[in-house]
Short mmCIF file of C-alpha atoms and ligand atoms in Angstrom, two decimals:
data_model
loop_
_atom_site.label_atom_id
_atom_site.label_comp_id
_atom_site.label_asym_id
_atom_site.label_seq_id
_atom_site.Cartn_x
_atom_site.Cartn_y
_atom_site.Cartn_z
CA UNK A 725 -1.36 -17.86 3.73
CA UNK A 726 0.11 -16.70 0.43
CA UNK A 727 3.54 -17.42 -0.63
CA UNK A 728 4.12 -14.78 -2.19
CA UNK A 729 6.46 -12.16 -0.60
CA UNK A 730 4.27 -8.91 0.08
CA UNK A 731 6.32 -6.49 -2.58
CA UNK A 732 3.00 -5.08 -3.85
CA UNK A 733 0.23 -3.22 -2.60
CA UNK A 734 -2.63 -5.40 -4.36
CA UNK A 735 -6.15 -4.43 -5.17
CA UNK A 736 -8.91 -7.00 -4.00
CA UNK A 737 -10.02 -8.29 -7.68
CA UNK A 738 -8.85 -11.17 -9.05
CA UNK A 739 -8.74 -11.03 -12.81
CA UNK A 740 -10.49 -14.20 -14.76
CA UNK A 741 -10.95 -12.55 -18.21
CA UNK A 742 -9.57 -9.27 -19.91
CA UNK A 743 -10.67 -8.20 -23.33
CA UNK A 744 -10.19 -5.18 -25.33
CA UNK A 745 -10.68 -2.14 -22.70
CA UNK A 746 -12.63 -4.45 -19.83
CA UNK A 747 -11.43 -6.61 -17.14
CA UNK A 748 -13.61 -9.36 -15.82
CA UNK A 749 -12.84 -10.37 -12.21
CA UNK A 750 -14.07 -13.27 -10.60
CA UNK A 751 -16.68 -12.01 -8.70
CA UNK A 752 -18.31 -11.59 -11.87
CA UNK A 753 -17.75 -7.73 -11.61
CA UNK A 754 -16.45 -5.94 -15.27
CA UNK A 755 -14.11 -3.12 -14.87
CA UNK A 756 -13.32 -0.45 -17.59
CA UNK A 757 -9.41 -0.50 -17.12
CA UNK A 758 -8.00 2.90 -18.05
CA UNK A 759 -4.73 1.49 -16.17
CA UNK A 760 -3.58 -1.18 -19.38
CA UNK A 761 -1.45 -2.84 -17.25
CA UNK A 762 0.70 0.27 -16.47
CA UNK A 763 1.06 1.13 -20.22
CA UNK A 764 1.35 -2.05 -21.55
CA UNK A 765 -1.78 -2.98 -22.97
CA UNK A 766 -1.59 -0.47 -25.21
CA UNK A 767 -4.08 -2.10 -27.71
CA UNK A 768 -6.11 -3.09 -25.10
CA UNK A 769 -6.44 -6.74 -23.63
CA UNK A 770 -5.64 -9.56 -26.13
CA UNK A 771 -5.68 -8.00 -29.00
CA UNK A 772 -7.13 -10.27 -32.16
CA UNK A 773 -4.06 -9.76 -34.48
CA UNK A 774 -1.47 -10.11 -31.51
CA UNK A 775 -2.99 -13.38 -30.54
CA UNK A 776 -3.32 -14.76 -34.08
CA UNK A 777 0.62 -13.99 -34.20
CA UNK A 778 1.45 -15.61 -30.72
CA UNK A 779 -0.08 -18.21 -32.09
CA UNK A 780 1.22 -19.00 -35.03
CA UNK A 781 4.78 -18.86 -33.57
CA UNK A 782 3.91 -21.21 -30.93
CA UNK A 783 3.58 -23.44 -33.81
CA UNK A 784 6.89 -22.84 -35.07
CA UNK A 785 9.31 -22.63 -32.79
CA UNK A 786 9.03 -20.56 -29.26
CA UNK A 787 13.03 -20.45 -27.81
CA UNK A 788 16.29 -21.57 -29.71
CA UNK A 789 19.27 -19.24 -28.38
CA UNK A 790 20.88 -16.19 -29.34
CA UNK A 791 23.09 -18.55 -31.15
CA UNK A 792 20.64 -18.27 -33.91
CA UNK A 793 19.72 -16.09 -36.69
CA UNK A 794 16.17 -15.09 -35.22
CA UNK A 795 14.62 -13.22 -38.24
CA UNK A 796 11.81 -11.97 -36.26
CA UNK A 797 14.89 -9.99 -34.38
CA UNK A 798 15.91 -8.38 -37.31
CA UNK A 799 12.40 -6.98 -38.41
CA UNK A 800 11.50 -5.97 -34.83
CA UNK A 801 14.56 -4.17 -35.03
CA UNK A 802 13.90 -2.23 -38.22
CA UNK A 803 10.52 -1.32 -36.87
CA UNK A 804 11.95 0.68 -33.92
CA UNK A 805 14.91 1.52 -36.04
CA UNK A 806 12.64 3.19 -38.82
CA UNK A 807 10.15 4.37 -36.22
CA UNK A 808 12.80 6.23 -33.86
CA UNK A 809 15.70 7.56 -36.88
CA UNK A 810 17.86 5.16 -35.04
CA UNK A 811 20.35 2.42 -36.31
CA UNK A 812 20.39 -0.35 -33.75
CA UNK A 813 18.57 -2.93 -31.47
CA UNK A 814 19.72 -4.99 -28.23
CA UNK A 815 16.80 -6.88 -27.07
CA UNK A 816 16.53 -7.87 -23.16
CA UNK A 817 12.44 -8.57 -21.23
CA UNK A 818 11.90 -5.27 -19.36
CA UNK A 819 12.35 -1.89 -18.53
CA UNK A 820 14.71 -2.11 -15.94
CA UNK A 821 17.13 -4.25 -18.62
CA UNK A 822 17.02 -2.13 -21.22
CA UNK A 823 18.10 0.87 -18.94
CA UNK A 824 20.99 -1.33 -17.72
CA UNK A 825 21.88 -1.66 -21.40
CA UNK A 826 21.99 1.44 -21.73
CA UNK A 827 23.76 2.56 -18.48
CA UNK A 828 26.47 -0.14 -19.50
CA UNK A 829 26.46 0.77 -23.33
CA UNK A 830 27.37 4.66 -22.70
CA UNK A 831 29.56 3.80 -20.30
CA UNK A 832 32.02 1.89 -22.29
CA UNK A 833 31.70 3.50 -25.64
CA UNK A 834 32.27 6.76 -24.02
CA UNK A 835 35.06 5.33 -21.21
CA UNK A 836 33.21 7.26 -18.53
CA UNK A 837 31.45 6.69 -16.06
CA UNK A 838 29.12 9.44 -14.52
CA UNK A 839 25.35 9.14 -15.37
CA UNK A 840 23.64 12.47 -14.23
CA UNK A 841 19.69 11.67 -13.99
CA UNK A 842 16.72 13.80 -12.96
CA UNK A 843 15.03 14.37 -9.52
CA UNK A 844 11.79 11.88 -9.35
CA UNK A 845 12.59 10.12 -12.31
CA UNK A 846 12.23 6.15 -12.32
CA UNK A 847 14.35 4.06 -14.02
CA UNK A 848 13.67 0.60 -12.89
CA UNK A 849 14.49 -1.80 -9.77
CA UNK A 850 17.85 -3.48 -10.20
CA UNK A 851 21.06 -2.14 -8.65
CA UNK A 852 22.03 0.37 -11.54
CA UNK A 853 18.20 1.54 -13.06
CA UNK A 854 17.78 1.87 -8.76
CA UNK A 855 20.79 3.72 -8.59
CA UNK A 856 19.88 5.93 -11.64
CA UNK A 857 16.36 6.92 -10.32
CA UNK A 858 15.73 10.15 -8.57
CA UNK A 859 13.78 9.12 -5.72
CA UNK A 860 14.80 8.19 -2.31
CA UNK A 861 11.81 5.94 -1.30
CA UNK A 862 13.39 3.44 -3.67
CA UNK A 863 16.59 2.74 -2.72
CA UNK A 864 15.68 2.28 1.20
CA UNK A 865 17.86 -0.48 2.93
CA UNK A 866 19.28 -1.59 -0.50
CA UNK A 867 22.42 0.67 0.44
CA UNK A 868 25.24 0.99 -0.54
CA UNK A 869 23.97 2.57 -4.18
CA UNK A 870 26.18 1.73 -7.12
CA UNK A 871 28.42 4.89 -7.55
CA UNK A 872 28.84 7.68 -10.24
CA UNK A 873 24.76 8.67 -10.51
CA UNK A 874 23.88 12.80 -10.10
CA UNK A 875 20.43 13.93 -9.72
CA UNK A 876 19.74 17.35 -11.48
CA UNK A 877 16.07 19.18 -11.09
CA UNK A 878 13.92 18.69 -14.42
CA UNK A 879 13.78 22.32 -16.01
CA UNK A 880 16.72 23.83 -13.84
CA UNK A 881 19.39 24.41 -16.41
CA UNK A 882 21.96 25.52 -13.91
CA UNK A 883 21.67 22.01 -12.05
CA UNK A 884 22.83 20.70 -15.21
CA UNK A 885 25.93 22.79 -16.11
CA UNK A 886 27.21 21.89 -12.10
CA UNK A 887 26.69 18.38 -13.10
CA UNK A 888 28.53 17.83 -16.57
CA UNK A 889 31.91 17.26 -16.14
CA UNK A 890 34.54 14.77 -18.33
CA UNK A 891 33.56 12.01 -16.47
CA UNK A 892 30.10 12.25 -17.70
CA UNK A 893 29.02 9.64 -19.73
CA UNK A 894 25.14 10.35 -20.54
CA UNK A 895 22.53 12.41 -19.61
CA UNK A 896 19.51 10.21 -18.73
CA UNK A 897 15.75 11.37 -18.26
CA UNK A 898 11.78 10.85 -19.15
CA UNK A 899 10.55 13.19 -21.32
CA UNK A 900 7.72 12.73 -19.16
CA UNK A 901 7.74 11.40 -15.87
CA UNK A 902 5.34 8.64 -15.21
CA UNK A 903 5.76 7.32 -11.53
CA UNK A 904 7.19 10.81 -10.60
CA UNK A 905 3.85 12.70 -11.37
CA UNK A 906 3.35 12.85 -15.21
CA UNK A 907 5.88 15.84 -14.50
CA UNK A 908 6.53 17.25 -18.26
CA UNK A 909 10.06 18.30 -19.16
CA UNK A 910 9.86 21.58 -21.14
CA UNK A 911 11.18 21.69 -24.97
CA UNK A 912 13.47 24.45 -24.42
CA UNK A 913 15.66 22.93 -21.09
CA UNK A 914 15.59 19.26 -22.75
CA UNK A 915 16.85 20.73 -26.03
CA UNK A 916 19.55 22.43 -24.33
CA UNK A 917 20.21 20.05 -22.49
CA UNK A 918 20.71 17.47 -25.29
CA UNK A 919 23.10 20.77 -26.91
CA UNK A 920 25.43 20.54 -23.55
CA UNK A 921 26.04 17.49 -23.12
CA UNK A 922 26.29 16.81 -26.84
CA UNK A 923 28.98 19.71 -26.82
CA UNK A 924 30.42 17.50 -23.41
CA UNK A 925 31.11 14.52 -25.40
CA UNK A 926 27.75 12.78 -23.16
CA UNK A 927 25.40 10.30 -24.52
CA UNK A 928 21.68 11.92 -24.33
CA UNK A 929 19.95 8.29 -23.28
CA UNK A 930 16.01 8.74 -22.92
CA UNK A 931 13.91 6.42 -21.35
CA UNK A 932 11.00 5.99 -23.25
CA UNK A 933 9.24 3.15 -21.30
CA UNK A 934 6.63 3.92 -20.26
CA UNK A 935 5.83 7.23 -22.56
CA UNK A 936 6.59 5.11 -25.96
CA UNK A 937 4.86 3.19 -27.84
CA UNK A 938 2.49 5.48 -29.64
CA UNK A 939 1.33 6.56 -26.20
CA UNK A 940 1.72 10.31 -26.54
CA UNK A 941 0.63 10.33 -29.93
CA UNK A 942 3.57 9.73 -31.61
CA UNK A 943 5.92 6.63 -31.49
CA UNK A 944 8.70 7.56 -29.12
CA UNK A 945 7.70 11.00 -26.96
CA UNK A 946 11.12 12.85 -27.85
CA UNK A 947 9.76 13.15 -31.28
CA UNK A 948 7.01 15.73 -30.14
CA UNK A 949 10.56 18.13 -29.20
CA UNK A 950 12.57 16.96 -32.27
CA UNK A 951 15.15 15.71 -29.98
CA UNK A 952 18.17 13.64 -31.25
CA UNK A 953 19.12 10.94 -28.32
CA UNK A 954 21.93 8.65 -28.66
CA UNK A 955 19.85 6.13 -27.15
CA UNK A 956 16.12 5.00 -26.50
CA UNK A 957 15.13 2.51 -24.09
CA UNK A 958 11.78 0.70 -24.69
CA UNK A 959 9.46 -1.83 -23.05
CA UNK A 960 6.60 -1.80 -21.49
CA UNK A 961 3.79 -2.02 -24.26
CA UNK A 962 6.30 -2.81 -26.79
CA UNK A 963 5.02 -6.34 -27.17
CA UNK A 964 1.10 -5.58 -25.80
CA UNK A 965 2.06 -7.54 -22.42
CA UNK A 966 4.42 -10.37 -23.41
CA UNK A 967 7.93 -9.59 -21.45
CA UNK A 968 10.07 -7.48 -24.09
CA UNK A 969 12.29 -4.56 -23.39
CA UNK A 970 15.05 -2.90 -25.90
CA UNK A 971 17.76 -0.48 -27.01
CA UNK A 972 17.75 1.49 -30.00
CA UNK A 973 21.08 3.73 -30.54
CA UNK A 974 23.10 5.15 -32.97
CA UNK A 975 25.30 3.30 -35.51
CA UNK A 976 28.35 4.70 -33.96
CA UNK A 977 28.00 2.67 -30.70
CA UNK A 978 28.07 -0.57 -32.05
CA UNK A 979 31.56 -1.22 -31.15
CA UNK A 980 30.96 -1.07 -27.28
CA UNK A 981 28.40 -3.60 -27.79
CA UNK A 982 30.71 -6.34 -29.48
CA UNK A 983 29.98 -10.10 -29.59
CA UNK A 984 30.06 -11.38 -26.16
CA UNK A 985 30.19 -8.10 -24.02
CA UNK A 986 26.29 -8.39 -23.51
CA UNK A 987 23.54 -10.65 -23.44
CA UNK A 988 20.40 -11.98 -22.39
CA UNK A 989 19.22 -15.36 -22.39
CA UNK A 990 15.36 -14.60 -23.00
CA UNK A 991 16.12 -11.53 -24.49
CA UNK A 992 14.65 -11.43 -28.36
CA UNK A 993 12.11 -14.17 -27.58
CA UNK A 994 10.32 -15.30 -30.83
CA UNK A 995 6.99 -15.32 -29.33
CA UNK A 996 7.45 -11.94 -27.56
CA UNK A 997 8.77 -10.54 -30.64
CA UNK A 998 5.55 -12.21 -32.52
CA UNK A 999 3.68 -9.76 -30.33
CA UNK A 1000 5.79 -6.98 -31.15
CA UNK A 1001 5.79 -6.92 -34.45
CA UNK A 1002 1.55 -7.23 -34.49
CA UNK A 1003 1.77 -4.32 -31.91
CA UNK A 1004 4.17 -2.00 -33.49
CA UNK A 1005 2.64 -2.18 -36.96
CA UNK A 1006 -0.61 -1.12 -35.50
CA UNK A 1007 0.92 1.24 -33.71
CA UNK A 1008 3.68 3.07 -35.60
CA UNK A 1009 0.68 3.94 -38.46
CA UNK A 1010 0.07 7.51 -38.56
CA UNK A 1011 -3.81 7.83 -38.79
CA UNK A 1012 -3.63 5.35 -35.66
CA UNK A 1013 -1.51 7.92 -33.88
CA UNK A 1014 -3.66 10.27 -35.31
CA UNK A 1015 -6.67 9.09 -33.85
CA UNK A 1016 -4.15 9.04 -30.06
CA UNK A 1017 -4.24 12.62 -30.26
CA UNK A 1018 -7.77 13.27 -30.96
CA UNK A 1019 -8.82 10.88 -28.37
CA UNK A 1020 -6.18 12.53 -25.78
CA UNK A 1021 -7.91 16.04 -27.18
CA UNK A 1022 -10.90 15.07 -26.16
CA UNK A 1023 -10.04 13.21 -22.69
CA UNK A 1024 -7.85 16.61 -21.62
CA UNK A 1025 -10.98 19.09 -22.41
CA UNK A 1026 -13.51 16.69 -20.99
CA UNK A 1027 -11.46 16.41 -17.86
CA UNK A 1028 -10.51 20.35 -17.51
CA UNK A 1029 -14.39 21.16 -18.55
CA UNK A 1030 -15.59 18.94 -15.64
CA UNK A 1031 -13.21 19.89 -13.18
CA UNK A 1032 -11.83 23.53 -13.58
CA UNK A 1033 -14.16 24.91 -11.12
CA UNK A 1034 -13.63 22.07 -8.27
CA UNK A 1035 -11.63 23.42 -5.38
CA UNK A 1036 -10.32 19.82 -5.05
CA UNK A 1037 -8.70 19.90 -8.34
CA UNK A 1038 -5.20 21.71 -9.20
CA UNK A 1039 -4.05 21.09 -13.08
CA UNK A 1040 -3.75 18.69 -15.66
CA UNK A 1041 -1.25 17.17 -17.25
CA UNK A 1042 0.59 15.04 -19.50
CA UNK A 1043 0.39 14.15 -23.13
CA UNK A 1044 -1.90 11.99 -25.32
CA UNK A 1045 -3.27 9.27 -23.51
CA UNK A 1046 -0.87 9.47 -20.72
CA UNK A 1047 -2.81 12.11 -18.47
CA UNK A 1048 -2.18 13.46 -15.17
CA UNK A 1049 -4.98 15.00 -12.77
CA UNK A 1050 -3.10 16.86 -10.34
CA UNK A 1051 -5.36 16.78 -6.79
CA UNK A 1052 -4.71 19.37 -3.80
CA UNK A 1053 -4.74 16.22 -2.02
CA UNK A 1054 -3.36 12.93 -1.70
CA UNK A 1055 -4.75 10.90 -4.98
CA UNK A 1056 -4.37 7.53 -3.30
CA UNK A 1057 -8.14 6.83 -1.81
CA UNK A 1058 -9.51 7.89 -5.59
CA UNK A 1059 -8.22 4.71 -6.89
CA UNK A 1060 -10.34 2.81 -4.51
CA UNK A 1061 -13.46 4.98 -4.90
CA UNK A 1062 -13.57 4.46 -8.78
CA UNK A 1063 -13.35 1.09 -8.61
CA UNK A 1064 -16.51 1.08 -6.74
CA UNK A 1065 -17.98 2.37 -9.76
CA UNK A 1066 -16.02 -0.37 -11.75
CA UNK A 1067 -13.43 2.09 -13.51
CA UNK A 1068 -9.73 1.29 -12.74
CA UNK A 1069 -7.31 3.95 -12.46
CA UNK A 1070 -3.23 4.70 -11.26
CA UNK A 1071 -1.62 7.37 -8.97
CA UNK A 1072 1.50 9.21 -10.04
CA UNK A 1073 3.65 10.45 -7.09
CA UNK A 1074 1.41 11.48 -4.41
CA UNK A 1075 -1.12 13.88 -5.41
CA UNK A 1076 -1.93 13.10 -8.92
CA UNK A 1077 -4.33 10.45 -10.99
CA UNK A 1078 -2.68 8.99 -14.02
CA UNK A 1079 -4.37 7.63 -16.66
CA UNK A 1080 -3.41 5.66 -18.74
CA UNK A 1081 -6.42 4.25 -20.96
CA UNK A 1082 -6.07 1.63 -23.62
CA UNK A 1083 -5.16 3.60 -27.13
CA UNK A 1084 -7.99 1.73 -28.86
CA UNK A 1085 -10.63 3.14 -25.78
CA UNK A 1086 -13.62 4.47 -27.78
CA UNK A 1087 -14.96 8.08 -26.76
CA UNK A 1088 -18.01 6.95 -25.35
CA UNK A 1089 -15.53 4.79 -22.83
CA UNK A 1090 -13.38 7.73 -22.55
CA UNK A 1091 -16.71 9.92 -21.81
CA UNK A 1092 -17.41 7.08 -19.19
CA UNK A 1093 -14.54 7.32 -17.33
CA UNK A 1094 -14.30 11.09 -17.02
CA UNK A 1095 -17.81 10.54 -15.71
CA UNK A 1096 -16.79 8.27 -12.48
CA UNK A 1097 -13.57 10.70 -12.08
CA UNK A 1098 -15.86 13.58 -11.78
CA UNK A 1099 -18.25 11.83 -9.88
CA UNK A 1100 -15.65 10.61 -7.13
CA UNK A 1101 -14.01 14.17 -7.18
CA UNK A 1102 -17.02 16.07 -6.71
CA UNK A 1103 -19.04 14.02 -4.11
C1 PLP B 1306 10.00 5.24 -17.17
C2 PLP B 1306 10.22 3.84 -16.67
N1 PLP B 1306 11.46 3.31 -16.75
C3 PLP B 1306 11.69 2.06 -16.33
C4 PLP B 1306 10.71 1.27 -15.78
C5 PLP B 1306 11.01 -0.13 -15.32
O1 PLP B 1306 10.43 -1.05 -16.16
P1 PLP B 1306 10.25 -2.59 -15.70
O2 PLP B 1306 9.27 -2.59 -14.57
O3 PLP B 1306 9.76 -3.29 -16.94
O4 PLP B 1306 11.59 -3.07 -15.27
C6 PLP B 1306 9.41 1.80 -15.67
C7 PLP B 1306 8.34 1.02 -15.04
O5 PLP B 1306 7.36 1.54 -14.54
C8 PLP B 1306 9.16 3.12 -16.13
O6 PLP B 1306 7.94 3.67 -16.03
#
């Protein structure tokens, strides 16, 4: 029997090896993985330069405390801070942590407490990101939720004015939601939306886990809008699969965030950070986001060229490499189906494929891949 308790639908393959944009599983079978780990792998498996930087911090020193000036800390920092336009870093080792940093960070420096967050967003798994996420299916039999969360439709302006009151604190949301459905805020309702609550005295706190990262083509996804968030929340492929999450906000919060009031005992690990700062200077170049782009051009008209005329298929969407193929029905048995033909792939919600391909996938893998989709769509 396993010991391990059930919390995850898992695919029969065992890994054994995983290198650049393949995965080797024990059976000896070699999958093109255009899943990287659910946006983590953004440089593909083990990258060469990330490794070479694990490496060499293993050989230096690999945990002290937070006790410590960790220089690696401070240049991490100034990467995301330079990257994003904002001022400062809190380090924890996920997704879900940095949101709860976030959550707790606007709620003391503005003394409020609401947190008004979108319908099918996901913010994470513990008791506050859980409480913050717009989906029921989450929260069943972990009642009751932690209090002061309000869910407003993405898009629907109105929903928004109800919501804002002076107990609101922030204004949370994806600018694109991943496990929702790669559902796409427009530029005009976010930017408003940032102008209310801005007026409101809110935070504007934007979770860019899983769309950051040089994933949409640019570092953080906000950028693409020109919005101005008080805070970003990071993690994900952040340190290309080592356990790293983070805050980035403005100057002007750093009271709430004095010594002692948070902390983390992994959080800022040296060898994580190692990766990071590998991964992010890759990453935050602009002729590699450059190249994003082109390579998302060319996976969105290969995909809507293949597939416009299939009865099966409704619209794509989605940004850069983060694509959504939106099915008239349930997306689910795809996954299976491609990885007959050895390509791995993600739902979003229930009706749509996600993809989510390494950033470094070459176009003849990219041509590959929309191959096997059309393939499993069409016969
Ligand atoms: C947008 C978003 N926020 C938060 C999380 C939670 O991150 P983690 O699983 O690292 O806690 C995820 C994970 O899928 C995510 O996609």
């Amino acid at each position: 029997m396993s010991h391990l308790f059930p919390t995850y639908a898992r695919w029969d393959i065992t890994p054994v090896k995983a290198k650049g944009s393949y995965l080797t599983a024990k059976d000896g079978k070699e999958y093109l993985d255009f899943t990287s780990g659910i946006s983590v792998c953004n440089l593909g498996h083990a990258p060469d330069n990330v490794k070479t930087a694990v490496e060499e911090q293993l050989n230096q020193f690999w945990h002290t405390s937070n006790l410590f000036q960790i220089e690696l800390q401070e240049e991490v920092a100034k990467q995301l801070a330079d990257a994003s336009g904002l001022d400062l870093v809190f380090f924890g080792n996920s997704g879900a942590e940095a949101n709860e940093a976030a959550i707790k960070l606007a709620r003391k420096s503005t003394g409020r407490t609401k947190v008004i967050t979108f319908v099918d967003s996901f913010h994470g798994r513990t008791f506050a990101t859980m409480a913050a996420t717009g989906q029921d299916k989450i929260k069943i039999g972990f009642g009751p939720m932690l209090e002061s969360f309000e869910y407003i439709t993405m898009n629907d302006l109105d929903s928004l004015t109800a919501a804002l009151d002076d107990n609101t604190a922030a204004i949370m949301f994806e600018v694109i939601q991943g496990e929702g459905g790669i559902n796409e805020g427009n530029a005009e309702f976010l930017k408003k939306a940032e102008e209310l609550a801005h007026q409101n005295g809110s935070l504007v706190i934007i979770d860019e886990i899983q769309t950051g990262i040089g994933r949409t083509g640019k570092p953080f996804a906000f950028q693409h809008i020109g919005l101005n968030p008080d805070i970003v929340s990071v993690a994900k492929g952040i340190a290309s699969g080592f356990p790293l999450g983070a805050i980035i906000g403005k100057a002007s919060l750093a009271e709430a965030f004095s010594a002692g009031s948070h902390g983390s005992t992994f959080g800022g690990n040296p060898v994580a950070l190692a990766a990071a700062k590998e991964t992010l200077n890759t990453i935050f170049d602009e002729s590699f986001l450059a190249d994003v782009t082109q390579k998302g051009e060319q996976l969105h008209s290969l995909l809507e060229e293949a597939l416009k005329e299939q009865p099966i298929f409704k619209k794509l969407k989605g940004r850069g490499l983060m694509v959504g193929i939106e099915l008239n029905e349930e997306a689910g048995p795809f996954l299976a189906k491609a990885r007959e033909h050895n390509l791995l792939i993600l739902t979003a919600g229930t009706h749509v494929i996600r993809l989510l391909p390494p950033l470094t996938a070459t176009e003849a893998e990219i041509q590959t891949a929309v191959n096997v989709i059309t393939n499993i769509l069409t016969n």
